[in-house]
Coordinates of N, CA and C in Angstrom, one line a residue:
Q21 N 0.8 -1.2 0.0 CA 0.0 0.0 0.0 C 0.9 1.2 0.0
K22 N 0.4 2.2 -0.7 CA 1.1 3.5 -0.7 C 0.3 4.5 0.2
M23 N 1.0 5.1 1.1 CA 0.4 6.0 2.0 C 1.0 7.4 1.8
S24 N 0.2 8.4 2.0 CA 0.6 9.8 1.9 C 0.4 10.4 3.3
L25 N 1.4 10.9 3.9 CA 1.4 11.5 5.3 C 1.6 13.0 5.1
N26 N 0.7 13.8 5.8 CA 0.8 15.3 5.7 C 0.6 15.9 7.1
H27 N 1.3 16.9 7.4 CA 1.1 17.6 8.7 C 1.3 19.1 8.4
I28 N 0.3 19.9 8.7 CA 0.3 21.3 8.5 C 0.1 21.9 9.9
E29 N 1.0 22.8 10.3 CA 0.9 23.5 11.6 C 1.0 25.0 11.4
K30 N 0.1 25.7 12.0 CA 0.1 27.2 11.8 C -0.1 27.9 13.2
P31 N 0.9 28.5 13.7 CA 0.8 29.3 14.9 C 0.2 30.6 14.6
I32 N -0.7 31.1 15.5 CA -1.4 32.4 15.3 C -1.4 33.1 16.7
Y33 N -1.8 34.4 16.7 CA -1.9 35.2 17.9 C -0.6 35.1 18.8
D34 N 0.5 35.5 18.2 CA 1.8 35.5 18.9 C 2.1 34.1 19.5
N35 N 1.8 33.1 18.7 CA 2.2 31.7 19.1 C 1.4 31.2 20.3
T36 N 0.3 31.8 20.7 CA -0.5 31.3 21.8 C -1.5 30.3 21.4
V37 N -1.9 30.3 20.1 CA -2.8 29.4 19.5 C -2.1 28.7 18.3
E38 N -2.3 27.4 18.2 CA -1.7 26.6 17.1 C -2.8 25.8 16.5
L39 N -2.9 25.9 15.2 CA -3.8 25.0 14.4 C -3.0 23.9 13.7
N40 N -3.6 22.7 13.8 CA -2.9 21.5 13.2 C -3.9 20.8 12.3
L41 N -3.4 20.3 11.2 CA -4.1 19.4 10.3 C -3.1 18.3 10.0
K42 N -3.5 17.0 10.3 CA -2.7 15.8 10.0 C -3.6 14.9 9.2
T43 N -3.0 14.3 8.2 CA -3.7 13.4 7.3 C -2.8 12.2 7.0
M44 N -3.4 11.0 6.9 CA -2.7 9.8 6.4 C -3.7 9.3 5.4
M45 N -3.4 9.2 4.1 CA -4.3 8.8 3.1 C -3.7 7.6 2.3
D46 N -4.5 6.7 2.0 CA -4.1 5.5 1.2 C -4.2 6.0 -0.3
Q47 N -3.2 6.0 -1.0 CA -3.2 6.5 -2.4 C -3.7 5.5 -3.4
V48 N -4.0 4.2 -2.9 CA -4.6 3.2 -3.8 C -6.1 3.1 -3.6
H49 N -6.5 3.0 -2.3 CA -7.9 2.9 -2.0 C -8.4 4.1 -1.3
S50 N -9.6 4.2 -0.8 CA -10.2 5.4 -0.3 C -10.1 5.6 1.2
G51 N -9.2 4.8 1.9 CA -9.1 4.9 3.3 C -8.3 6.1 3.7
A52 N -8.6 6.7 4.8 CA -7.9 7.9 5.3 C -8.1 8.2 6.8
L53 N -7.1 8.8 7.4 CA -7.2 9.3 8.7 C -7.0 10.8 8.7
V54 N -7.9 11.6 9.3 CA -7.8 13.0 9.3 C -8.0 13.5 10.7
E55 N -7.0 14.4 11.1 CA -7.1 15.0 12.4 C -7.0 16.5 12.3
F56 N -7.9 17.2 13.0 CA -7.8 18.7 13.1 C -7.7 19.0 14.6
G57 N -6.7 19.8 14.9 CA -6.4 20.1 16.3 C -6.2 21.6 16.5
V58 N -6.5 22.0 17.8 CA -6.2 23.4 18.2 C -5.5 23.4 19.5
G59 N -4.3 24.0 19.6 CA -3.6 24.1 20.8 C -3.6 25.5 21.3
Y60 N -3.7 25.6 22.6 CA -3.7 26.9 23.3 C -2.7 27.0 24.4
S61 N -1.8 27.9 24.4 CA -0.9 28.1 25.5 C -1.5 29.0 26.6
I62 N -2.0 28.4 27.7 CA -2.6 29.1 28.7 C -1.6 30.0 29.5
S63 N -0.4 29.4 29.8 CA 0.7 30.1 30.4 C 2.0 29.5 29.9
N64 N 3.1 29.9 30.5 CA 4.4 29.3 30.1 C 4.5 27.8 30.5
S65 N 3.7 27.4 31.5 CA 3.8 26.1 32.0 C 2.6 25.2 31.7
I66 N 1.5 25.8 31.2 CA 0.3 25.0 31.0 C -0.2 25.2 29.5
N67 N -0.3 24.1 28.8 CA -0.8 24.1 27.4 C -2.0 23.2 27.3
S68 N -3.0 23.6 26.5 CA -4.1 22.7 26.3 C -4.2 22.4 24.8
Y69 N -4.8 21.3 24.5 CA -4.9 20.8 23.1 C -6.3 20.1 22.9
F70 N -7.0 20.4 21.9 CA -8.3 19.8 21.6 C -8.2 19.3 20.1
A71 N -8.5 18.0 19.9 CA -8.4 17.4 18.5 C -9.6 16.5 18.2
I72 N -9.9 16.5 17.0 CA -11.0 15.6 16.5 C -10.3 14.7 15.4
T73 N -10.4 13.4 15.6 CA -9.8 12.5 14.6 C -10.9 11.6 14.0
K74 N -10.9 11.6 12.7 CA -11.9 10.8 11.9 C -11.2 9.9 11.0
I75 N -11.6 8.6 11.1 CA -11.0 7.6 10.2 C -12.0 7.1 9.3
F76 N -11.6 7.0 8.0 CA -12.5 6.6 6.9 C -12.0 5.3 6.4
G77 N -12.8 4.3 6.3 CA -12.5 3.0 5.7 C -12.8 3.0 4.2
D78 N -12.7 1.8 3.6 CA -13.1 1.6 2.2 C -14.0 0.4 2.2
K79 N -15.3 0.6 2.0 CA -16.3 -0.5 2.0 C -16.0 -1.5 0.9
G80 N -15.3 -1.1 -0.1 CA -15.0 -2.0 -1.2 C -13.9 -3.0 -0.9
Q81 N -13.3 -2.9 0.2 CA -12.2 -3.8 0.6 C -12.7 -4.8 1.7
D82 N -11.9 -5.9 1.8 CA -12.3 -6.9 2.8 C -11.9 -6.5 4.2
D83 N -12.2 -7.5 5.1 CA -11.9 -7.2 6.5 C -10.5 -7.0 6.9
K84 N -9.6 -7.4 6.0 CA -8.1 -7.3 6.3 C -7.6 -5.8 6.0
Y85 N -8.4 -5.0 5.4 CA -8.0 -3.6 5.1 C -7.9 -2.8 6.5
E86 N -6.7 -2.3 6.8 CA -6.5 -1.6 8.0 C -7.4 -0.5 8.4
F87 N -7.7 0.4 7.5 CA -8.6 1.5 7.8 C -10.0 1.1 8.2
N88 N -10.5 0.0 7.6 CA -11.8 -0.5 8.0 C -11.8 -0.9 9.5
H89 N -10.8 -1.5 10.0 CA -10.7 -1.8 11.4 C -10.6 -0.6 12.3
M90 N -9.9 0.5 11.8 CA -9.6 1.6 12.6 C -10.8 2.6 12.7
E91 N -11.8 2.5 11.9 CA -13.0 3.4 11.9 C -13.6 3.6 13.3
N92 N -13.6 2.5 14.0 CA -14.2 2.6 15.4 C -13.3 3.4 16.3
F93 N -12.1 3.8 16.0 CA -11.2 4.6 16.8 C -11.3 6.1 16.5
S94 N -12.2 6.5 15.7 CA -12.5 7.9 15.5 C -12.9 8.5 16.8
H95 N -12.3 9.7 17.2 CA -12.6 10.2 18.5 C -12.3 11.7 18.6
A96 N -12.7 12.3 19.7 CA -12.4 13.7 20.0 C -11.6 13.6 21.4
R97 N -10.6 14.4 21.5 CA -9.9 14.4 22.8 C -9.4 15.8 23.2
M98 N -9.2 15.9 24.5 CA -8.7 17.1 25.1 C -7.5 16.8 26.0
E99 N -6.4 17.5 25.8 CA -5.3 17.3 26.6 C -4.9 18.6 27.4
L100 N -4.4 18.4 28.6 CA -4.0 19.5 29.4 C -2.6 19.1 29.9
K101 N -1.6 19.9 29.5 CA -0.2 19.6 29.8 C 0.4 20.6 30.7
Y102 N 1.0 20.1 31.8 CA 1.6 21.0 32.8 C 3.1 20.7 32.8
Y103 N 3.9 21.8 32.6 CA 5.4 21.7 32.6 C 5.9 22.3 33.9
F104 N 6.8 21.6 34.6 CA 7.4 22.2 35.8 C 8.9 22.0 35.8

């Protein structure tokens, strides 16, 4: 399988907010993983991150196709990181 990986990151508002777009796409079939995230620097020692990950399978493929198994792992998450 041929995979295409992409990661776009854009800091805004004096680097306190960061927008992220990550993709992994199968170039042969229609499976894909897409994640959109927003990071926010609350202070010098506290960062937050919110992301939504959606995984798309390919119904034309059998049960051995990896993206079909991963569809159930689509999710939203929030992280809070503290640095000391």
